[in-house]
Amino acid sequence: MITLNHRGPRPIYEQVRDGLRHLIVTGALLPDEKLPSVRTLASTLAINPNTIQRAYEALEREGYLYTLSGRGTFAAAGRRSDPQRQQELLSQFDAAAAELLFLGMTAEELAARLRTRKEEQA
Amino acid sequence: MITLNHRGPRPIYEQVRDGLRHLIVTGALLPDEKLPSVRTLASTLAINPNTIQRAYEALEREGYLYTLSGRGTFAAAGRRSDPQRQQELLSQFDAAAAELLFLGMTAEELAARLRTRKEEQA
Amino acid sequence: MITLNHRGPRPIYEQVRDGLRHLIVTGALLPDEKLPSVRTLASTLAINPNTIQRAYEALEREGYLYTLSGRGTFAAAGRRSDPQRQQELLSQFDAAAAELLFLGMTAEELAARLRTRKEEQA
Amino acid sequence: MITLNHRGPRPIYEQVRDGLRHLIVTGALLPDEKLPSVRTLASTLAINPNTIQRAYEALEREGYLYTLSGRGTFAAAGRRSDPQRQQELLSQFDAAAAELLFLGMTAEELAARLRTRKEEQA
DNA sequence: GTGGTCTAGACCACC
DNA sequence: GTGGTCTAGACCACT
């Protein structure tokens, strides 16, 4: 489920986009699983269908979703492409890791956390 | 060195704050090392001293800096505890890791990256 | 060989048509070489024979193919004149060239690419 | 100036996007030149501001435009980045060139056309 | 003034 | 039914 914060500066469509992306990359939505229709999700989240549409469109552009016209929207399988996005993620990963290490966590703790994550997704 | 992006929506002071924090947590600025004065850094980056001041204040509030009045501003040492910040960082770490794993990276690759990072900081 | 993208909005028959035209104009299919039958190609590509038929008809209309009834379908030779198509191709050529030059490629690089292309076809 | 075809399958926002991109890459809009405001261009073209906004948004994502908040939208300078777009353009360039050569144009004619293009942009 | 976001409601093509 | 596009009109933050 996706929770929205209507206050605050983050646009709703970004929150929806990031929430859906999270569901996909963590395996909560399996490859080729159908997502709710634009209208359904819109009424579930109590927002306008256009806003959902915008999130779907962004995720399709990024390759996390695909559309079969007239049939619906589906989760894509993982891939190696888009080096730019991968670079951005590695920067985020490094920055978070560096600060966590600075704050006293050990590399072993973080590696263990990685393994847990991997198992959950598998 | 800190690079600023004057275009784009991110406020300049956030970019300065994050850039300085990055220098501190990666060990580029050692504990108790003196930072450039507000005016010096402002002229180096060609921006308003108030903007620098705001970044310094934020980092001092977060505990990454301390100020000795009349002497200057200095990098703090790690090992402080701010559970909220730590929680936020772990979320960022998990999110980036999950997506990188989805995109085909292995947990081993990421763990190796952690070790490299740790050595650079040590 | 022709690769089809079943996702995405482009009709299949257009993809087949463009793929075949590409084989012909690059010399992969020589003039008067026999193309696979509608049924054969349909089963190779795992799509409906009607779709192949539609692509063949379009290419025959454009002059890239000819059909001998009862004998099969054959690649035509070049040097035909369809000023409208040529105009369209020149527009595409100009547009792609302009953007590539804008992105930093040099006219020499593109001219060299033309020569390579010509040699492959010869 | 941009001409729109309201009939036909091409979405209007794509026509606007491609038209503006063409103005930028051919040098009709110089780097850092201000584009008309969303509302102005919308009324000029007699379409809804949201449609213009969508075109501007796409071009900013692609790096052909940049926005200074509250100030306006400006043409970006050429760059080398986005290898994916460059690859796509090279494919279009090759496909158009191959068919033009097949139809009887010579590599010299096309190279001369490239030089003309380059001069116009310079 | 500028761009950015959101809502409401409509129409289309495809299945 | 599905996604995709467009219009109309509103509100926001920033300069």
Coordinates of C-alpha atoms (C1' of nucleotides) in Angstrom, one line a residue:
Chain A
M1 CA 0.0 0.0 0.0
I2 CA 1.1 3.5 -0.7
T3 CA 0.7 6.4 1.8
L4 CA 0.5 9.9 0.6
N5 CA 1.4 13.1 2.3
H6 CA -0.8 15.8 0.8
R7 CA 1.0 18.5 2.7
G8 CA 4.7 19.1 2.2
P9 CA 6.5 20.0 -0.9
R10 CA 6.8 16.6 -2.6
P11 CA 4.4 16.3 -5.5
I12 CA 1.8 13.6 -5.2
Y13 CA 2.7 12.0 -8.5
E14 CA 6.3 11.6 -7.3
Q15 CA 5.2 9.9 -4.1
V16 CA 3.0 7.5 -6.2
R17 CA 5.9 6.9 -8.6
D18 CA 8.4 6.2 -5.9
G19 CA 6.0 4.1 -3.9
L20 CA 5.2 1.9 -7.0
R21 CA 8.9 1.7 -7.9
H22 CA 9.6 0.5 -4.4
L23 CA 6.9 -2.2 -4.7
I24 CA 8.5 -3.4 -7.9
V25 CA 12.1 -3.4 -6.9
T26 CA 11.4 -5.1 -3.6
G27 CA 9.5 -7.9 -5.4
A28 CA 6.1 -7.0 -3.8
L29 CA 4.9 -6.8 -7.4
L30 CA 6.3 -9.7 -9.4
P31 CA 7.4 -9.4 -13.0
D32 CA 4.4 -9.3 -15.4
E33 CA 2.0 -8.9 -12.6
K34 CA -0.9 -6.5 -13.4
L35 CA -1.0 -3.2 -11.7
P36 CA -4.4 -1.7 -10.8
S37 CA -5.9 0.4 -13.5
V38 CA -5.4 4.1 -13.6
R39 CA -8.9 4.7 -12.5
T40 CA -9.0 2.1 -9.8
L41 CA -5.8 3.2 -8.1
A42 CA -7.0 6.8 -8.4
S43 CA -10.1 6.1 -6.5
T44 CA -8.2 3.9 -4.0
L45 CA -5.8 6.7 -3.2
A46 CA -8.6 9.3 -3.6
I47 CA -6.7 11.4 -6.1
N48 CA -7.3 12.3 -9.7
P49 CA -6.6 9.7 -12.4
N50 CA -4.4 12.1 -14.3
T51 CA -2.0 12.1 -11.3
I52 CA -1.8 8.3 -11.4
Q53 CA -1.3 8.4 -15.2
R54 CA 1.6 10.7 -14.7
A55 CA 3.3 8.3 -12.3
Y56 CA 2.7 5.3 -14.6
E57 CA 4.1 7.3 -17.5
A58 CA 7.3 8.1 -15.7
L59 CA 7.8 4.5 -14.6
E60 CA 7.2 3.2 -18.1
R61 CA 9.8 5.7 -19.3
E62 CA 12.3 4.4 -16.7
G63 CA 11.6 0.8 -17.7
Y64 CA 9.9 -0.4 -14.5
L65 CA 6.5 -0.9 -16.1
Y66 CA 5.2 -1.8 -19.5
T67 CA 1.8 -1.2 -21.1
L68 CA -0.3 -3.5 -23.3
S69 CA -2.7 -1.2 -25.0
G70 CA -6.2 -1.8 -24.0
R71 CA -5.1 -4.5 -21.6
G72 CA -3.5 -2.7 -18.7
T73 CA -0.2 -1.9 -17.1
F74 CA 2.3 -4.6 -15.9
A75 CA 5.5 -4.8 -13.8
A76 CA 8.6 -5.2 -15.8
A77 CA 11.5 -7.6 -14.9
G78 CA 14.8 -6.3 -13.7
R79 CA 17.4 -5.3 -16.2
R80 CA 20.9 -3.9 -16.4
S81 CA 20.3 -0.9 -18.6
D82 CA 20.2 2.8 -18.0
P83 CA 23.7 3.4 -16.7
Q84 CA 22.7 6.9 -15.6
R85 CA 20.1 5.7 -13.2
Q86 CA 22.5 3.1 -11.9
Q87 CA 25.1 5.7 -11.3
E88 CA 22.7 7.9 -9.4
L89 CA 21.7 5.0 -7.2
L90 CA 25.3 4.1 -6.5
S91 CA 25.9 7.7 -5.4
Q92 CA 23.0 7.5 -3.0
F93 CA 24.2 4.2 -1.8
D94 CA 27.7 5.5 -1.2
A95 CA 26.5 8.7 0.5
A96 CA 24.2 6.9 2.9
A97 CA 26.9 4.2 3.6
A98 CA 29.5 6.9 4.2
E99 CA 27.4 8.7 6.7
L100 CA 26.3 5.6 8.5
L101 CA 29.9 4.5 8.9
F102 CA 30.8 7.9 10.2
L103 CA 28.0 7.6 12.7
G104 CA 29.5 4.4 14.1
M105 CA 27.9 1.5 12.2
T106 CA 30.3 -1.1 10.9
A107 CA 30.7 -2.3 7.4
E108 CA 29.7 -5.8 8.7
E109 CA 26.4 -4.6 10.0
L110 CA 25.6 -3.0 6.7
A111 CA 26.7 -6.0 4.7
A112 CA 24.4 -8.2 6.9
R113 CA 21.6 -5.8 6.2
L114 CA 22.3 -6.3 2.5
R115 CA 22.0 -10.0 2.8
T116 CA 18.7 -9.7 4.6
R117 CA 17.4 -7.5 1.9
K118 CA 18.5 -9.9 -0.8
E119 CA 16.7 -12.8 0.9
E120 CA 13.5 -10.9 1.2
Q121 CA 13.5 -10.1 -2.5
A122 CA 14.5 -13.7 -3.5
Chain B
M1 CA 35.5 20.9 -3.5
I2 CA 31.8 21.5 -3.8
T3 CA 30.0 21.9 -7.1
L4 CA 26.8 23.9 -7.3
N5 CA 23.9 23.6 -9.7
H6 CA 22.3 27.0 -10.0
R7 CA 19.7 25.7 -12.3
G8 CA 17.2 23.1 -11.0
P9 CA 14.9 23.4 -8.1
R10 CA 17.3 22.5 -5.2
P11 CA 18.1 25.4 -2.9
I12 CA 21.7 26.4 -3.0
Y13 CA 22.1 26.2 0.8
E14 CA 21.0 22.6 0.7
Q15 CA 23.6 21.8 -1.8
V16 CA 26.3 23.5 0.3
R17 CA 25.1 21.7 3.4
D18 CA 25.1 18.3 1.7
G19 CA 28.4 18.9 0.1
L20 CA 30.1 19.9 3.4
R21 CA 28.5 17.0 5.2
H22 CA 29.8 14.7 2.5
L23 CA 33.3 16.0 3.0
I24 CA 33.0 15.4 6.7
V25 CA 31.5 11.9 6.7
T26 CA 34.0 10.7 4.0
G27 CA 36.9 11.9 6.1
A28 CA 38.0 14.5 3.6
L29 CA 37.7 16.9 6.5
L30 CA 39.2 15.3 9.6
P31 CA 37.8 15.8 13.1
D32 CA 38.7 19.2 14.5
E33 CA 40.0 20.4 11.2
K34 CA 39.1 24.1 10.6
L35 CA 36.7 24.9 7.8
P36 CA 37.1 28.0 5.7
S37 CA 35.4 31.1 7.1
V38 CA 31.9 32.0 5.9
R39 CA 33.2 34.9 3.9
T40 CA 36.1 32.9 2.3
L41 CA 33.9 30.0 1.3
A42 CA 31.2 32.4 0.0
S43 CA 33.7 34.2 -2.3
T44 CA 35.2 30.8 -3.4
L45 CA 31.8 29.5 -4.4
A46 CA 30.7 33.0 -5.7
I47 CA 27.5 33.0 -3.6
N48 CA 26.0 35.1 -0.8
P49 CA 27.7 34.7 2.7
N50 CA 24.2 34.3 4.2
T51 CA 23.7 31.1 2.2
I52 CA 26.9 29.7 3.6
Q53 CA 26.0 30.8 7.1
R54 CA 22.7 29.0 6.8
A55 CA 24.4 25.8 5.7
Y56 CA 26.9 26.0 8.7
E57 CA 24.0 26.6 11.1
A58 CA 22.2 23.6 9.8
L59 CA 25.3 21.3 10.1
E60 CA 26.0 22.6 13.6
R61 CA 22.4 21.8 14.6
E62 CA 22.9 18.3 13.2
G63 CA 26.2 17.9 15.1
Y64 CA 28.6 17.7 12.1
L65 CA 30.3 21.0 13.0
Y66 CA 31.1 23.0 16.0
T67 CA 31.9 26.7 16.3
L68 CA 34.4 28.3 18.7
S69 CA 33.5 31.9 18.8
G70 CA 36.1 34.1 17.4
R71 CA 38.2 31.1 16.4
G72 CA 36.2 29.6 13.5
T73 CA 34.2 26.6 12.6
F74 CA 35.5 23.0 12.9
A75 CA 34.5 19.5 11.8
A76 CA 33.1 17.3 14.6
A77 CA 34.1 13.7 15.2
G78 CA 31.7 10.9 14.4
R79 CA 30.0 8.5 16.9
R80 CA 27.1 10.7 17.8
S81 CA 23.7 9.4 18.2
D82 CA 20.7 10.9 16.4
P83 CA 18.3 8.0 16.0
Q84 CA 16.0 9.9 13.7
R85 CA 18.8 10.8 11.2
Q86 CA 20.1 7.2 11.4
Q87 CA 16.7 5.8 10.6
E88 CA 16.4 8.1 7.6
L89 CA 19.8 7.0 6.4
L90 CA 19.0 3.3 6.7
S91 CA 15.8 3.9 4.7
Q92 CA 17.9 5.6 2.0
F93 CA 20.4 2.8 2.1
D94 CA 17.8 0.1 1.9
A95 CA 15.9 1.8 -1.0
A96 CA 19.1 2.3 -3.0
A97 CA 20.2 -1.3 -2.3
A98 CA 16.9 -2.8 -3.2
E99 CA 16.8 -1.0 -6.6
L100 CA 20.4 -1.9 -7.4
L101 CA 19.8 -5.5 -6.6
F102 CA 16.7 -5.4 -8.9
L103 CA 18.8 -3.9 -11.6
G104 CA 21.1 -6.9 -11.5
M105 CA 23.9 -6.0 -9.1
T106 CA 24.8 -8.7 -6.6
A107 CA 24.9 -8.4 -2.8
E108 CA 28.6 -9.3 -3.1
E109 CA 29.4 -6.4 -5.4
L110 CA 27.7 -4.0 -3.0
A111 CA 29.4 -5.5 0.0
A112 CA 32.7 -5.1 -1.7
R113 CA 31.9 -1.5 -2.4
L114 CA 31.2 -1.0 1.3
R115 CA 34.6 -2.4 2.2
T116 CA 36.3 -0.1 -0.3
R117 CA 34.5 2.9 1.1
K118 CA 35.5 1.9 4.6
E119 CA 39.1 1.7 3.7
E120 CA 39.1 5.1 2.1
Q121 CA 37.7 6.6 5.2
A122 CA 40.1 4.8 7.5
Chain C
M1 CA 16.4 -11.3 -39.1
I2 CA 13.7 -9.1 -37.9
T3 CA 13.0 -8.4 -34.2
L4 CA 9.5 -7.5 -33.1
N5 CA 8.5 -5.5 -30.0
H6 CA 5.1 -6.7 -29.0
R7 CA 4.8 -4.2 -26.3
G8 CA 4.8 -0.6 -27.2
P9 CA 2.3 1.2 -29.5
R10 CA 3.9 0.5 -32.9
P11 CA 1.7 -1.8 -35.0
I12 CA 3.4 -5.1 -35.7
Y13 CA 2.8 -4.9 -39.5
E14 CA 4.8 -1.6 -39.5
Q15 CA 7.7 -3.2 -37.7
V16 CA 7.7 -6.1 -40.3
R17 CA 7.5 -3.6 -43.2
D18 CA 10.3 -1.5 -41.9
G19 CA 12.4 -4.5 -41.0
L20 CA 12.0 -5.9 -44.5
R21 CA 12.6 -2.6 -46.2
H22 CA 15.8 -2.2 -44.1
L23 CA 17.0 -5.6 -45.3
I24 CA 16.4 -4.6 -48.9
V25 CA 17.9 -1.2 -48.9
T26 CA 21.0 -2.3 -47.0
G27 CA 21.6 -5.1 -49.6
A28 CA 21.0 -7.9 -47.1
L29 CA 18.4 -9.0 -49.6
L30 CA 19.8 -8.7 -53.1
P31 CA 17.7 -7.6 -56.1
D32 CA 15.5 -10.4 -57.4
E33 CA 16.2 -12.6 -54.4
K34 CA 13.2 -14.6 -53.2
L35 CA 11.6 -13.6 -49.9
P36 CA 10.2 -16.3 -47.6
S37 CA 6.5 -17.1 -48.2
V38 CA 3.9 -15.3 -46.2
R39 CA 3.2 -18.5 -44.3
T40 CA 6.8 -19.3 -43.6
L41 CA 7.7 -15.9 -42.4
A42 CA 4.6 -15.8 -40.3
S43 CA 5.5 -19.0 -38.5
T44 CA 9.1 -17.9 -38.1
L45 CA 8.0 -14.6 -36.4
A46 CA 5.2 -16.4 -34.6
I47 CA 2.6 -13.9 -35.8
N48 CA -0.5 -14.0 -38.0
P49 CA 0.0 -14.5 -41.7
N50 CA -2.4 -11.6 -42.4
T51 CA 0.1 -9.3 -40.7
I52 CA 2.9 -10.4 -43.0
Q53 CA 0.6 -10.1 -46.0
R54 CA -0.2 -6.5 -45.1
A55 CA 3.6 -5.7 -44.9
Y56 CA 4.3 -7.3 -48.2
E57 CA 1.4 -5.4 -49.9
A58 CA 2.7 -2.1 -48.5
L59 CA 6.2 -2.8 -49.7
E60 CA 5.0 -3.8 -53.1
R61 CA 3.0 -0.5 -53.3
E62 CA 6.1 1.4 -52.4
G63 CA 8.1 -0.5 -55.1
Y64 CA 10.5 -2.4 -52.8
L65 CA 9.0 -5.8 -53.7
Y66 CA 7.4 -7.4 -56.7
T67 CA 5.2 -10.6 -56.8
L68 CA 5.1 -13.2 -59.5
S69 CA 1.9 -15.0 -59.0
G70 CA 2.3 -18.6 -58.1
R71 CA 6.1 -18.1 -57.9
G72 CA 6.6 -15.9 -54.8
T73 CA 7.7 -12.5 -53.7
F74 CA 11.1 -10.9 -54.7
A75 CA 13.2 -8.0 -53.8
A76 CA 13.2 -5.1 -56.3
A77 CA 16.2 -3.2 -57.5
G78 CA 16.9 0.3 -56.4
R79 CA 16.9 3.5 -58.6
R80 CA 13.3 4.1 -58.6
S81 CA 11.8 7.5 -58.3
D82 CA 9.2 8.3 -55.7
P83 CA 9.9 12.0 -55.0
Q84 CA 7.6 12.1 -52.0
R85 CA 9.4 9.3 -50.3
Q86 CA 12.8 10.8 -51.1
Q87 CA 11.7 14.1 -49.7
E88 CA 10.6 12.4 -46.5
L89 CA 13.9 10.6 -46.2
L90 CA 15.9 13.8 -46.7
S91 CA 13.9 15.4 -44.0
Q92 CA 14.7 12.5 -41.6
F93 CA 18.3 12.6 -42.7
D94 CA 18.5 16.4 -42.1
A95 CA 16.8 16.2 -38.7
A96 CA 19.0 13.4 -37.4
A97 CA 22.1 15.1 -38.8
A98 CA 21.2 18.5 -37.2
E99 CA 20.7 16.9 -33.8
L100 CA 23.9 14.9 -34.0
L101 CA 25.9 17.9 -34.9
F102 CA 24.3 19.8 -32.0
L103 CA 25.3 17.0 -29.7
G104 CA 28.9 17.4 -30.6
M105 CA 29.5 15.1 -33.5
T106 CA 31.5 16.6 -36.4
A107 CA 30.4 16.6 -40.1
E108 CA 33.5 14.6 -40.8
E109 CA 32.5 11.8 -38.5
L110 CA 29.1 11.6 -40.1
A111 CA 30.6 11.7 -43.6
A112 CA 33.0 8.9 -42.7
R113 CA 30.0 6.9 -41.5
L114 CA 28.3 7.5 -44.8
R115 CA 31.3 6.1 -46.7
T116 CA 31.4 3.0 -44.4
R117 CA 27.7 2.4 -45.1
K118 CA 28.2 2.7 -48.8
E119 CA 31.0 0.2 -48.8
E120 CA 28.9 -2.3 -46.8
Q121 CA 26.1 -2.0 -49.4
A122 CA 28.4 -2.2 -52.4
Chain D
M1 CA 7.4 28.8 -36.1
I2 CA 5.7 25.5 -35.4
T3 CA 2.9 24.1 -37.4
L4 CA 0.4 21.7 -35.8
N5 CA -1.6 19.0 -37.4
H6 CA -4.7 18.5 -35.2
R7 CA -5.9 15.5 -37.2
G8 CA -3.7 12.5 -37.5
P9 CA -2.4 10.2 -34.8
R10 CA 0.6 12.3 -33.6
P11 CA -0.1 13.9 -30.2
I12 CA 0.1 17.6 -30.2
Y13 CA 2.6 17.7 -27.4
E14 CA 4.9 15.6 -29.4
Q15 CA 4.6 17.9 -32.4
V16 CA 5.4 20.9 -30.1
R17 CA 8.3 19.0 -28.5
D18 CA 9.8 18.0 -31.8
G19 CA 9.3 21.4 -33.3
L20 CA 11.0 23.1 -30.4
R21 CA 13.8 20.6 -30.4
H22 CA 14.3 21.3 -34.1
L23 CA 14.6 25.0 -33.5
I24 CA 17.2 24.4 -30.8
V25 CA 19.4 21.9 -32.6
T26 CA 19.4 23.9 -35.8
G27 CA 20.5 27.0 -33.9
A28 CA 17.3 29.0 -34.6
L29 CA 17.1 29.3 -30.8
L30 CA 20.6 30.2 -29.5
P31 CA 21.9 28.8 -26.2
D32 CA 20.5 30.7 -23.2
E33 CA 17.9 32.4 -25.3
K34 CA 14.5 32.7 -23.6
L35 CA 11.6 30.7 -24.9
P36 CA 8.1 32.1 -24.9
S37 CA 6.3 31.5 -21.7
V38 CA 4.0 28.5 -21.4
R39 CA 0.9 30.7 -21.5
T40 CA 2.2 32.9 -24.4
L41 CA 3.1 29.9 -26.6
A42 CA -0.2 28.3 -25.7
S43 CA -2.2 31.2 -26.9
T44 CA 0.0 31.6 -30.0
L45 CA -0.6 28.0 -31.0
A46 CA -4.2 28.1 -29.8
I47 CA -3.8 25.1 -27.5
N48 CA -4.0 24.5 -23.8
P49 CA -1.1 25.6 -21.6
N50 CA -0.9 22.1 -20.1
T51 CA 0.0 20.7 -23.5
I52 CA 2.9 23.2 -23.9
Q53 CA 4.0 22.5 -20.4
R54 CA 4.2 18.8 -21.2
A55 CA 6.5 19.5 -24.2
Y56 CA 8.7 21.8 -22.1
E57 CA 8.9 19.2 -19.4
A58 CA 10.0 16.5 -21.9
L59 CA 12.7 18.7 -23.4
E60 CA 14.0 19.7 -20.0
R61 CA 14.3 16.0 -19.2
E62 CA 16.2 15.4 -22.4
G63 CA 18.5 18.3 -21.6
Y64 CA 17.6 20.7 -24.5
L65 CA 16.0 23.2 -22.1
Y66 CA 16.5 24.5 -18.6
T67 CA 14.3 26.4 -16.3
L68 CA 15.1 29.2 -13.9
S69 CA 12.2 29.1 -11.5
G70 CA 10.0 32.2 -11.7
R71 CA 12.2 33.5 -14.5
G72 CA 11.3 31.4 -17.5
T73 CA 12.6 28.6 -19.8
F74 CA 15.8 28.8 -21.8
A75 CA 17.5 26.9 -24.6
A76 CA 20.4 24.8 -23.4
A77 CA 23.8 24.5 -25.2
G78 CA 24.8 21.3 -27.0
R79 CA 26.4 18.5 -25.0
R80 CA 27.8 15.0 -25.6
S81 CA 25.7 13.2 -23.0
D82 CA 22.9 10.7 -23.2
P83 CA 24.4 7.9 -25.3
Q84 CA 21.0 6.3 -25.7
R85 CA 19.6 9.2 -27.6
Q86 CA 22.7 9.5 -29.6
Q87 CA 22.5 5.8 -30.5
E88 CA 18.9 6.3 -31.6
L89 CA 19.8 9.2 -33.8
L90 CA 22.6 7.3 -35.4
S91 CA 20.2 4.5 -36.2
Q92 CA 17.8 7.0 -37.8
F93 CA 20.7 8.6 -39.7
D94 CA 21.9 5.2 -41.0
A95 CA 18.4 4.0 -42.0
A96 CA 17.7 7.2 -43.9
A97 CA 21.1 7.2 -45.5
A98 CA 20.9 3.5 -46.5
E99 CA 17.5 4.0 -48.2
L100 CA 18.6 7.2 -50.0
L101 CA 21.7 5.4 -51.3
F102 CA 19.5 2.6 -52.4
L103 CA 17.3 5.0 -54.3
G104 CA 20.3 6.3 -56.2
M105 CA 21.7 9.2 -54.3
T106 CA 25.5 9.2 -54.0
A107 CA 27.5 9.4 -50.8
E108 CA 29.0 12.6 -52.1
E109 CA 25.6 14.3 -52.5
L110 CA 24.7 13.4 -48.9
A111 CA 28.1 14.5 -47.6
A112 CA 27.6 17.8 -49.4
R113 CA 24.3 18.2 -47.7
L114 CA 25.9 17.6 -44.4
R115 CA 28.4 20.4 -45.0
T116 CA 25.5 22.8 -46.0
R117 CA 23.7 21.9 -42.8
K118 CA 26.8 22.5 -40.7
E119 CA 27.3 26.0 -42.2
E120 CA 23.7 27.0 -41.6
Q121 CA 24.1 26.0 -37.9
A122 CA 27.5 27.7 -37.5
Chain E
dG1 C1' 5.1 37.7 -14.1
dT2 C1' 7.1 32.6 -14.3
dG3 C1' 6.8 27.4 -14.2
dG4 C1' 4.7 23.3 -11.5
dT5 C1' 0.9 20.7 -9.8
dC6 C1' -3.7 19.1 -9.3
dT7 C1' -8.6 18.4 -10.3
dA8 C1' -12.6 17.6 -13.2
dG9 C1' -14.4 16.0 -17.1
dA10 C1' -14.3 14.8 -21.9
dC11 C1' -13.0 12.0 -26.1
dC12 C1' -10.2 8.6 -28.6
dA13 C1' -8.3 4.0 -30.0
dC14 C1' -7.6 -0.5 -28.7
dC15 C1' -9.2 -5.0 -26.8
Chain F
dG1 C1' -12.9 -2.5 -19.8
dT2 C1' -7.8 -0.3 -20.7
dG3 C1' -4.3 3.5 -21.3
dG4 C1' -3.5 8.2 -23.8
dT5 C1' -4.5 12.8 -24.8
dC6 C1' -6.6 17.3 -24.4
dT7 C1' -9.1 21.1 -22.3
dA8 C1' -10.5 24.3 -18.7
dG9 C1' -9.6 26.3 -14.7
dA10 C1' -7.6 26.6 -10.2
dC11 C1' -3.8 27.2 -6.7
dC12 C1' 1.0 27.3 -5.3
dA13 C1' 6.0 29.1 -4.8
dC14 C1' 9.3 31.9 -6.6
dT15 C1' 11.2 36.4 -8.6

